[in-house]
Amino acid sequence: MSTGSPAHTRILLKLSGEALLGADREFGIDETVIRNYAREIKNAVELGAELAIVIGGGNIFRGVQNAMKGMTRAHADYMGMLATMINGMALQDALEQVGLQTRLQSSIKMEEIAEPFIRRRAIRHLEKGRVVIFGAGTGNPYFTTDTAAALRGLEIDAEMILKGTRVNGVFTADPEEDDSAKRFVQIHGDEMIRRNLQVMDMTALTLCRESSMPLRIFDMGTQGNLSRIVQGEAVGTQVHWNEEADAPYVTAAS
């Protein structure tokens, strides 16, 4: 374990459910991906970071898409919350297999598999070096897991929110579809909203803006990225709320 202090101590990490698909799956969990995530998270914890995690459920169930096909939105969203619990349980097992202590907390009561979400209990787990996984979103329909990540990050007094995706930051266009897309090294959150760069939903961004919560968007699939961020390196894109910054954003080659 590192003897130095990490640049960032308490972090809320948001992982997308779709990222668990890997390269070849249309649904489900790629074992290689989730084991790689577990190793990356372990390395960050060994640097001294306190990590809480919110994970999506899109690899198992896409609530909004199914609601548009005729299912009521609220019903579909509750099913999506259960999908996040499946992913949370899978990640919990992977983390424990690499030697980490974990706690899974749920916004929906399910005592046999998870603790209820209690803010002070979650903070105490983090202080004891346990990785806390928050499942079932906010516990309410019509709110995404991005919003759950922003809410939980604020509740546990996180220093920053990280969103691990399949691309290394925020781009001028979708880099998986447009080879000419350029990456923002940093961007003001309001500028990201103005450009309609749909990295996080509006409710999540509004929560972060009101509390000046910094965000960093990065590629979770690249080995060592999470640890580099914990140590203070500028990986991916920083989303900030500093009105006095020299420039609203800086671009770099993708």
PDB file of C-alpha atoms in Angstrom:
ATOM      1  CA  MET A   1       0.000   0.000   0.000  1.00  0.00           C
ATOM      2  CA  SER A   2       1.193   3.492  -0.824  1.00  0.00           C
ATOM      3  CA  THR A   3       2.536   5.504   2.101  1.00  0.00           C
ATOM      4  CA  GLY A   4       1.798   8.852   0.441  1.00  0.00           C
ATOM      5  CA  SER A   5      -1.475  10.697   0.696  1.00  0.00           C
ATOM      6  CA  PRO A   6      -3.761  10.590  -2.354  1.00  0.00           C
ATOM      7  CA  ALA A   7      -4.647  13.867  -4.032  1.00  0.00           C
ATOM      8  CA  HIS A   8      -8.325  12.919  -3.758  1.00  0.00           C
ATOM      9  CA  THR A   9      -9.511  11.049  -0.677  1.00  0.00           C
ATOM     10  CA  ARG A  10     -13.268  10.439  -0.904  1.00  0.00           C
ATOM     11  CA  ILE A  11     -14.630   9.771  -4.372  1.00  0.00           C
ATOM     12  CA  LEU A  12     -17.982   8.785  -5.814  1.00  0.00           C
ATOM     13  CA  LEU A  13     -17.401   6.595  -8.874  1.00  0.00           C
ATOM     14  CA  LYS A  14     -20.245   6.232 -11.375  1.00  0.00           C
ATOM     15  CA  LEU A  15     -20.001   3.206 -13.673  1.00  0.00           C
ATOM     16  CA  SER A  16     -22.309   2.622 -16.593  1.00  0.00           C
ATOM     17  CA  GLY A  17     -24.072  -0.695 -16.869  1.00  0.00           C
ATOM     18  CA  GLU A  18     -23.426  -0.759 -20.622  1.00  0.00           C
ATOM     19  CA  ALA A  19     -19.671  -0.797 -19.993  1.00  0.00           C
ATOM     20  CA  LEU A  20     -20.065  -4.202 -18.343  1.00  0.00           C
ATOM     21  CA  LEU A  21     -21.153  -5.659 -21.691  1.00  0.00           C
ATOM     22  CA  GLY A  22     -17.623  -5.739 -23.018  1.00  0.00           C
ATOM     23  CA  ALA A  23     -17.067  -5.752 -26.761  1.00  0.00           C
ATOM     24  CA  ASP A  24     -19.224  -8.647 -27.915  1.00  0.00           C
ATOM     25  CA  ARG A  25     -22.290  -8.927 -25.690  1.00  0.00           C
ATOM     26  CA  GLU A  26     -25.716  -7.416 -26.282  1.00  0.00           C
ATOM     27  CA  PHE A  27     -26.792  -7.943 -22.652  1.00  0.00           C
ATOM     28  CA  GLY A  28     -25.415  -9.380 -19.423  1.00  0.00           C
ATOM     29  CA  ILE A  29     -22.030  -9.030 -17.719  1.00  0.00           C
ATOM     30  CA  ASP A  30     -18.617  -9.688 -19.243  1.00  0.00           C
ATOM     31  CA  GLU A  31     -16.583 -11.453 -16.569  1.00  0.00           C
ATOM     32  CA  THR A  32     -13.293 -10.026 -17.835  1.00  0.00           C
ATOM     33  CA  VAL A  33     -14.574  -6.455 -17.649  1.00  0.00           C
ATOM     34  CA  ILE A  34     -15.898  -6.717 -14.112  1.00  0.00           C
ATOM     35  CA  ARG A  35     -12.717  -8.426 -12.874  1.00  0.00           C
ATOM     36  CA  ASN A  36     -10.615  -5.669 -14.454  1.00  0.00           C
ATOM     37  CA  TYR A  37     -12.801  -3.065 -12.746  1.00  0.00           C
ATOM     38  CA  ALA A  38     -12.281  -4.834  -9.416  1.00  0.00           C
ATOM     39  CA  ARG A  39      -8.496  -4.701  -9.802  1.00  0.00           C
ATOM     40  CA  GLU A  40      -8.590  -1.024 -10.765  1.00  0.00           C
ATOM     41  CA  ILE A  41     -10.741  -0.200  -7.744  1.00  0.00           C
ATOM     42  CA  LYS A  42      -8.462  -2.209  -5.450  1.00  0.00           C
ATOM     43  CA  ASN A  43      -5.416  -0.285  -6.669  1.00  0.00           C
ATOM     44  CA  ALA A  44      -7.182   3.027  -5.982  1.00  0.00           C
ATOM     45  CA  VAL A  45      -8.181   1.916  -2.472  1.00  0.00           C
ATOM     46  CA  GLU A  46      -4.612   0.822  -1.736  1.00  0.00           C
ATOM     47  CA  LEU A  47      -3.488   4.360  -2.583  1.00  0.00           C
ATOM     48  CA  GLY A  48      -5.663   5.572   0.289  1.00  0.00           C
ATOM     49  CA  ALA A  49      -8.872   6.570  -1.509  1.00  0.00           C
ATOM     50  CA  GLU A  50     -12.302   6.084   0.018  1.00  0.00           C
ATOM     51  CA  LEU A  51     -14.477   4.835  -2.827  1.00  0.00           C
ATOM     52  CA  ALA A  52     -18.241   4.718  -3.126  1.00  0.00           C
ATOM     53  CA  ILE A  53     -19.783   3.413  -6.331  1.00  0.00           C
ATOM     54  CA  VAL A  54     -23.044   3.862  -8.196  1.00  0.00           C
ATOM     55  CA  ILE A  55     -23.549   1.465 -11.090  1.00  0.00           C
ATOM     56  CA  GLY A  56     -26.150   1.579 -13.833  1.00  0.00           C
ATOM     57  CA  GLY A  57     -28.298  -1.259 -15.118  1.00  0.00           C
ATOM     58  CA  GLY A  58     -28.459  -0.645 -18.863  1.00  0.00           C
ATOM     59  CA  ASN A  59     -26.699  -3.898 -19.689  1.00  0.00           C
ATOM     60  CA  ILE A  60     -29.676  -5.753 -18.237  1.00  0.00           C
ATOM     61  CA  PHE A  61     -32.672  -3.496 -18.676  1.00  0.00           C
ATOM     62  CA  ARG A  62     -33.256  -0.152 -20.336  1.00  0.00           C
ATOM     63  CA  GLY A  63     -36.267   1.296 -18.557  1.00  0.00           C
ATOM     64  CA  VAL A  64     -36.892   4.297 -20.768  1.00  0.00           C
ATOM     65  CA  GLN A  65     -36.644   2.322 -24.004  1.00  0.00           C
ATOM     66  CA  ASN A  66     -39.108  -0.269 -22.777  1.00  0.00           C
ATOM     67  CA  ALA A  67     -41.445   2.415 -21.463  1.00  0.00           C
ATOM     68  CA  MET A  68     -41.551   3.900 -24.949  1.00  0.00           C
ATOM     69  CA  LYS A  69     -42.698   0.530 -26.281  1.00  0.00           C
ATOM     70  CA  GLY A  70     -45.799   0.588 -24.125  1.00  0.00           C
ATOM     71  CA  MET A  71     -44.724  -0.177 -20.559  1.00  0.00           C
ATOM     72  CA  THR A  72     -45.437   2.595 -18.085  1.00  0.00           C
ATOM     73  CA  ARG A  73     -42.338   4.660 -17.288  1.00  0.00           C
ATOM     74  CA  ALA A  74     -42.583   4.205 -13.513  1.00  0.00           C
ATOM     75  CA  HIS A  75     -42.903   0.416 -13.819  1.00  0.00           C
ATOM     76  CA  ALA A  76     -39.973   0.252 -16.223  1.00  0.00           C
ATOM     77  CA  ASP A  77     -37.814   2.425 -13.980  1.00  0.00           C
ATOM     78  CA  TYR A  78     -38.426   0.168 -10.983  1.00  0.00           C
ATOM     79  CA  MET A  79     -37.311  -2.789 -13.095  1.00  0.00           C
ATOM     80  CA  GLY A  80     -34.207  -0.802 -14.006  1.00  0.00           C
ATOM     81  CA  MET A  81     -33.492  -0.267 -10.301  1.00  0.00           C
ATOM     82  CA  LEU A  82     -33.518  -4.021  -9.772  1.00  0.00           C
ATOM     83  CA  ALA A  83     -31.069  -4.364 -12.672  1.00  0.00           C
ATOM     84  CA  THR A  84     -28.647  -2.049 -10.859  1.00  0.00           C
ATOM     85  CA  MET A  85     -28.840  -4.352  -7.845  1.00  0.00           C
ATOM     86  CA  ILE A  86     -27.848  -7.321 -10.002  1.00  0.00           C
ATOM     87  CA  ASN A  87     -24.822  -5.380 -11.236  1.00  0.00           C
ATOM     88  CA  GLY A  88     -24.075  -4.193  -7.706  1.00  0.00           C
ATOM     89  CA  MET A  89     -24.071  -7.745  -6.384  1.00  0.00           C
ATOM     90  CA  ALA A  90     -21.792  -8.880  -9.220  1.00  0.00           C
ATOM     91  CA  LEU A  91     -19.357  -6.032  -8.565  1.00  0.00           C
ATOM     92  CA  GLN A  92     -19.470  -6.688  -4.826  1.00  0.00           C
ATOM     93  CA  ASP A  93     -18.466 -10.304  -5.377  1.00  0.00           C
ATOM     94  CA  ALA A  94     -15.657  -9.332  -7.766  1.00  0.00           C
ATOM     95  CA  LEU A  95     -14.304  -6.789  -5.271  1.00  0.00           C
ATOM     96  CA  GLU A  96     -14.364  -9.281  -2.411  1.00  0.00           C
ATOM     97  CA  GLN A  97     -12.544 -11.835  -4.557  1.00  0.00           C
ATOM     98  CA  VAL A  98      -9.613  -9.413  -4.858  1.00  0.00           C
ATOM     99  CA  GLY A  99      -9.566  -8.902  -1.087  1.00  0.00           C
ATOM    100  CA  LEU A 100     -11.595  -5.738  -0.515  1.00  0.00           C
ATOM    101  CA  GLN A 101     -14.220  -5.272   2.168  1.00  0.00           C
ATOM    102  CA  THR A 102     -17.508  -4.050   0.753  1.00  0.00           C
ATOM    103  CA  ARG A 103     -21.009  -3.029   1.670  1.00  0.00           C
ATOM    104  CA  LEU A 104     -23.952  -2.979  -0.722  1.00  0.00           C
ATOM    105  CA  GLN A 105     -26.654  -0.473   0.144  1.00  0.00           C
ATOM    106  CA  SER A 106     -30.023  -0.260  -1.556  1.00  0.00           C
ATOM    107  CA  SER A 107     -32.526   2.562  -1.897  1.00  0.00           C
ATOM    108  CA  ILE A 108     -35.256  -0.089  -2.011  1.00  0.00           C
ATOM    109  CA  LYS A 109     -35.731  -2.356   0.987  1.00  0.00           C
ATOM    110  CA  MET A 110     -34.277  -5.823   0.339  1.00  0.00           C
ATOM    111  CA  GLU A 111     -32.766  -6.914   3.630  1.00  0.00           C
ATOM    112  CA  GLU A 112     -31.604 -10.368   2.533  1.00  0.00           C
ATOM    113  CA  ILE A 113     -29.028  -9.000   0.081  1.00  0.00           C
ATOM    114  CA  ALA A 114     -28.280  -5.381   1.006  1.00  0.00           C
ATOM    115  CA  GLU A 115     -28.315  -2.809   3.763  1.00  0.00           C
ATOM    116  CA  PRO A 116     -30.761   0.066   3.476  1.00  0.00           C
ATOM    117  CA  PHE A 117     -29.138   3.319   2.423  1.00  0.00           C
ATOM    118  CA  ILE A 118     -28.286   5.266   5.579  1.00  0.00           C
ATOM    119  CA  ARG A 119     -26.034   8.254   5.036  1.00  0.00           C
ATOM    120  CA  ARG A 120     -24.090   8.110   8.296  1.00  0.00           C
ATOM    121  CA  ARG A 121     -23.615   4.363   8.034  1.00  0.00           C
ATOM    122  CA  ALA A 122     -22.272   4.717   4.488  1.00  0.00           C
ATOM    123  CA  ILE A 123     -19.781   7.369   5.625  1.00  0.00           C
ATOM    124  CA  ARG A 124     -18.652   5.172   8.510  1.00  0.00           C
ATOM    125  CA  HIS A 125     -18.045   2.256   6.133  1.00  0.00           C
ATOM    126  CA  LEU A 126     -15.896   4.510   3.954  1.00  0.00           C
ATOM    127  CA  GLU A 127     -13.914   5.704   6.969  1.00  0.00           C
ATOM    128  CA  LYS A 128     -13.191   2.058   7.800  1.00  0.00           C
ATOM    129  CA  GLY A 129     -11.788   1.425   4.332  1.00  0.00           C
ATOM    130  CA  ARG A 130     -14.779  -0.432   2.914  1.00  0.00           C
ATOM    131  CA  VAL A 131     -15.969   0.102  -0.640  1.00  0.00           C
ATOM    132  CA  VAL A 132     -19.647   1.080  -0.577  1.00  0.00           C
ATOM    133  CA  ILE A 133     -21.853   0.241  -3.556  1.00  0.00           C
ATOM    134  CA  PHE A 134     -25.125   2.138  -3.851  1.00  0.00           C
ATOM    135  CA  GLY A 135     -27.818   0.238  -5.722  1.00  0.00           C
ATOM    136  CA  ALA A 136     -31.400   0.865  -6.857  1.00  0.00           C
ATOM    137  CA  GLY A 137     -30.721   4.429  -7.954  1.00  0.00           C
ATOM    138  CA  THR A 138     -32.486   7.041  -5.858  1.00  0.00           C
ATOM    139  CA  GLY A 139     -35.320   4.617  -5.087  1.00  0.00           C
ATOM    140  CA  ASN A 140     -37.693   6.707  -7.183  1.00  0.00           C
ATOM    141  CA  PRO A 141     -38.785   6.420 -10.812  1.00  0.00           C
ATOM    142  CA  TYR A 142     -38.019   9.205 -13.304  1.00  0.00           C
ATOM    143  CA  PHE A 143     -34.489   9.639 -11.947  1.00  0.00           C
ATOM    144  CA  THR A 144     -31.424   8.163 -13.633  1.00  0.00           C
ATOM    145  CA  THR A 145     -28.411   6.551 -12.013  1.00  0.00           C
ATOM    146  CA  ASP A 146     -26.449   9.671 -13.010  1.00  0.00           C
ATOM    147  CA  THR A 147     -28.755  11.630 -10.718  1.00  0.00           C
ATOM    148  CA  ALA A 148     -28.306   8.956  -8.037  1.00  0.00           C
ATOM    149  CA  ALA A 149     -24.523   9.362  -8.362  1.00  0.00           C
ATOM    150  CA  ALA A 150     -24.741  13.142  -7.955  1.00  0.00           C
ATOM    151  CA  LEU A 151     -27.094  12.809  -4.985  1.00  0.00           C
ATOM    152  CA  ARG A 152     -25.049  10.152  -3.190  1.00  0.00           C
ATOM    153  CA  GLY A 153     -21.811  11.995  -3.909  1.00  0.00           C
ATOM    154  CA  LEU A 154     -23.180  15.086  -2.202  1.00  0.00           C
ATOM    155  CA  GLU A 155     -24.643  13.099   0.699  1.00  0.00           C
ATOM    156  CA  ILE A 156     -21.348  11.370   1.554  1.00  0.00           C
ATOM    157  CA  ASP A 157     -19.347  14.623   1.198  1.00  0.00           C
ATOM    158  CA  ALA A 158     -17.311  13.311  -1.726  1.00  0.00           C
ATOM    159  CA  GLU A 159     -14.537  15.547  -3.028  1.00  0.00           C
ATOM    160  CA  MET A 160     -15.457  14.789  -6.613  1.00  0.00           C
ATOM    161  CA  ILE A 161     -17.574  12.565  -8.808  1.00  0.00           C
ATOM    162  CA  LEU A 162     -15.915  10.389 -11.417  1.00  0.00           C
ATOM    163  CA  LYS A 163     -17.856   8.940 -14.313  1.00  0.00           C
ATOM    164  CA  GLY A 164     -16.157   5.934 -15.875  1.00  0.00           C
ATOM    165  CA  THR A 165     -17.213   5.388 -19.480  1.00  0.00           C
ATOM    166  CA  ARG A 166     -15.954   3.676 -22.624  1.00  0.00           C
ATOM    167  CA  VAL A 167     -14.292   6.859 -23.949  1.00  0.00           C
ATOM    168  CA  ASN A 168     -11.689   9.069 -22.318  1.00  0.00           C
ATOM    169  CA  GLY A 169     -13.676  12.171 -21.532  1.00  0.00           C
ATOM    170  CA  VAL A 170     -16.080  14.648 -23.081  1.00  0.00           C
ATOM    171  CA  PHE A 171     -15.754  15.160 -26.838  1.00  0.00           C
ATOM    172  CA  THR A 172     -17.083  17.619 -29.397  1.00  0.00           C
ATOM    173  CA  ALA A 173     -18.944  14.655 -30.951  1.00  0.00           C
ATOM    174  CA  ASP A 174     -19.312  10.938 -30.304  1.00  0.00           C
ATOM    175  CA  PRO A 175     -15.725   9.628 -30.772  1.00  0.00           C
ATOM    176  CA  GLU A 176     -17.045   6.130 -31.481  1.00  0.00           C
ATOM    177  CA  GLU A 177     -18.852   7.505 -34.541  1.00  0.00           C
ATOM    178  CA  ASP A 178     -16.798  10.558 -35.530  1.00  0.00           C
ATOM    179  CA  ASP A 179     -13.028  10.168 -35.941  1.00  0.00           C
ATOM    180  CA  SER A 180     -12.583  13.936 -36.038  1.00  0.00           C
ATOM    181  CA  ALA A 181     -14.040  14.436 -32.544  1.00  0.00           C
ATOM    182  CA  LYS A 182     -11.801  16.396 -30.187  1.00  0.00           C
ATOM    183  CA  ARG A 183     -11.543  15.848 -26.450  1.00  0.00           C
ATOM    184  CA  PHE A 184     -12.051  18.622 -23.934  1.00  0.00           C
ATOM    185  CA  VAL A 185      -9.310  18.719 -21.330  1.00  0.00           C
ATOM    186  CA  GLN A 186     -11.637  20.832 -19.208  1.00  0.00           C
ATOM    187  CA  ILE A 187     -15.032  22.379 -19.748  1.00  0.00           C
ATOM    188  CA  HIS A 188     -17.405  24.472 -17.683  1.00  0.00           C
ATOM    189  CA  GLY A 189     -20.564  22.565 -16.861  1.00  0.00           C
ATOM    190  CA  ASP A 190     -22.760  25.313 -18.316  1.00  0.00           C
ATOM    191  CA  GLU A 191     -20.829  25.129 -21.581  1.00  0.00           C
ATOM    192  CA  MET A 192     -21.391  21.384 -21.696  1.00  0.00           C
ATOM    193  CA  ILE A 193     -25.130  21.972 -21.234  1.00  0.00           C
ATOM    194  CA  ARG A 194     -25.162  24.688 -23.902  1.00  0.00           C
ATOM    195  CA  ARG A 195     -23.472  22.384 -26.405  1.00  0.00           C
ATOM    196  CA  ASN A 196     -25.901  19.589 -25.509  1.00  0.00           C
ATOM    197  CA  LEU A 197     -23.028  17.201 -24.789  1.00  0.00           C
ATOM    198  CA  GLN A 198     -25.107  14.439 -23.260  1.00  0.00           C
ATOM    199  CA  VAL A 199     -22.597  12.993 -20.825  1.00  0.00           C
ATOM    200  CA  MET A 200     -24.871  13.273 -17.781  1.00  0.00           C
ATOM    201  CA  ASP A 201     -28.545  14.137 -17.514  1.00  0.00           C
ATOM    202  CA  MET A 202     -29.722  17.640 -16.659  1.00  0.00           C
ATOM    203  CA  THR A 203     -30.907  16.793 -13.145  1.00  0.00           C
ATOM    204  CA  ALA A 204     -27.514  15.366 -12.211  1.00  0.00           C
ATOM    205  CA  LEU A 205     -25.684  18.365 -13.644  1.00  0.00           C
ATOM    206  CA  THR A 206     -28.004  20.772 -11.837  1.00  0.00           C
ATOM    207  CA  LEU A 207     -27.284  19.081  -8.500  1.00  0.00           C
ATOM    208  CA  CYS A 208     -23.556  19.320  -9.160  1.00  0.00           C
ATOM    209  CA  ARG A 209     -23.797  22.961 -10.275  1.00  0.00           C
ATOM    210  CA  GLU A 210     -25.735  24.038  -7.185  1.00  0.00           C
ATOM    211  CA  SER A 211     -23.069  22.530  -4.931  1.00  0.00           C
ATOM    212  CA  SER A 212     -20.057  23.253  -7.178  1.00  0.00           C
ATOM    213  CA  MET A 213     -19.265  19.533  -7.225  1.00  0.00           C
ATOM    214  CA  PRO A 214     -16.398  18.870  -9.663  1.00  0.00           C
ATOM    215  CA  LEU A 215     -16.776  16.032 -12.147  1.00  0.00           C
ATOM    216  CA  ARG A 216     -14.249  14.065 -14.135  1.00  0.00           C
ATOM    217  CA  ILE A 217     -15.236  11.928 -17.119  1.00  0.00           C
ATOM    218  CA  PHE A 218     -12.709   9.243 -18.077  1.00  0.00           C
ATOM    219  CA  ASP A 219     -12.174   5.853 -19.682  1.00  0.00           C
ATOM    220  CA  MET A 220     -12.551   3.238 -16.965  1.00  0.00           C
ATOM    221  CA  GLY A 221     -11.372   0.520 -19.346  1.00  0.00           C
ATOM    222  CA  THR A 222      -7.832   1.891 -19.619  1.00  0.00           C
ATOM    223  CA  GLN A 223      -5.597   0.248 -17.047  1.00  0.00           C
ATOM    224  CA  GLY A 224      -4.374   2.613 -14.329  1.00  0.00           C
ATOM    225  CA  ASN A 225      -6.648   5.556 -15.157  1.00  0.00           C
ATOM    226  CA  LEU A 226      -8.535   5.442 -11.866  1.00  0.00           C
ATOM    227  CA  SER A 227      -5.334   5.334  -9.829  1.00  0.00           C
ATOM    228  CA  ARG A 228      -3.856   8.195 -11.819  1.00  0.00           C
ATOM    229  CA  ILE A 229      -6.883  10.350 -11.037  1.00  0.00           C
ATOM    230  CA  VAL A 230      -6.663   9.460  -7.342  1.00  0.00           C
ATOM    231  CA  GLN A 231      -3.045  10.619  -7.413  1.00  0.00           C
ATOM    232  CA  GLY A 232      -4.034  13.934  -8.983  1.00  0.00           C
ATOM    233  CA  GLU A 233      -3.288  13.412 -12.673  1.00  0.00           C
ATOM    234  CA  ALA A 234      -5.478  15.111 -15.273  1.00  0.00           C
ATOM    235  CA  VAL A 235      -7.030  12.097 -16.967  1.00  0.00           C
ATOM    236  CA  GLY A 236     -10.042  12.460 -19.267  1.00  0.00           C
ATOM    237  CA  THR A 237     -12.085  15.665 -18.965  1.00  0.00           C
ATOM    238  CA  GLN A 238     -12.590  17.860 -15.922  1.00  0.00           C
ATOM    239  CA  VAL A 239     -16.060  19.415 -15.703  1.00  0.00           C
ATOM    240  CA  HIS A 240     -15.819  22.468 -13.456  1.00  0.00           C
ATOM    241  CA  TRP A 241     -18.028  25.332 -12.254  1.00  0.00           C
ATOM    242  CA  ASN A 242     -15.369  28.005 -11.910  1.00  0.00           C
ATOM    243  CA  GLU A 243     -16.662  31.225 -13.461  1.00  0.00           C
ATOM    244  CA  GLU A 244     -13.212  32.804 -13.222  1.00  0.00           C
ATOM    245  CA  ALA A 245     -11.349  30.133 -15.188  1.00  0.00           C
ATOM    246  CA  ASP A 246      -9.024  31.502 -17.886  1.00  0.00           C
ATOM    247  CA  ALA A 247     -11.016  29.748 -20.616  1.00  0.00           C
ATOM    248  CA  PRO A 248     -14.339  27.935 -20.564  1.00  0.00           C
ATOM    249  CA  TYR A 249     -12.678  24.886 -22.054  1.00  0.00           C
ATOM    250  CA  VAL A 250      -9.478  23.643 -23.634  1.00  0.00           C
ATOM    251  CA  THR A 251      -9.432  21.096 -26.434  1.00  0.00           C
ATOM    252  CA  ALA A 252      -6.892  18.470 -27.277  1.00  0.00           C
ATOM    253  CA  ALA A 253      -6.553  15.761 -29.874  1.00  0.00           C
ATOM    254  CA  SER A 254      -8.748  12.729 -29.177  1.00  0.00           C
TER     255      SER A 254
END
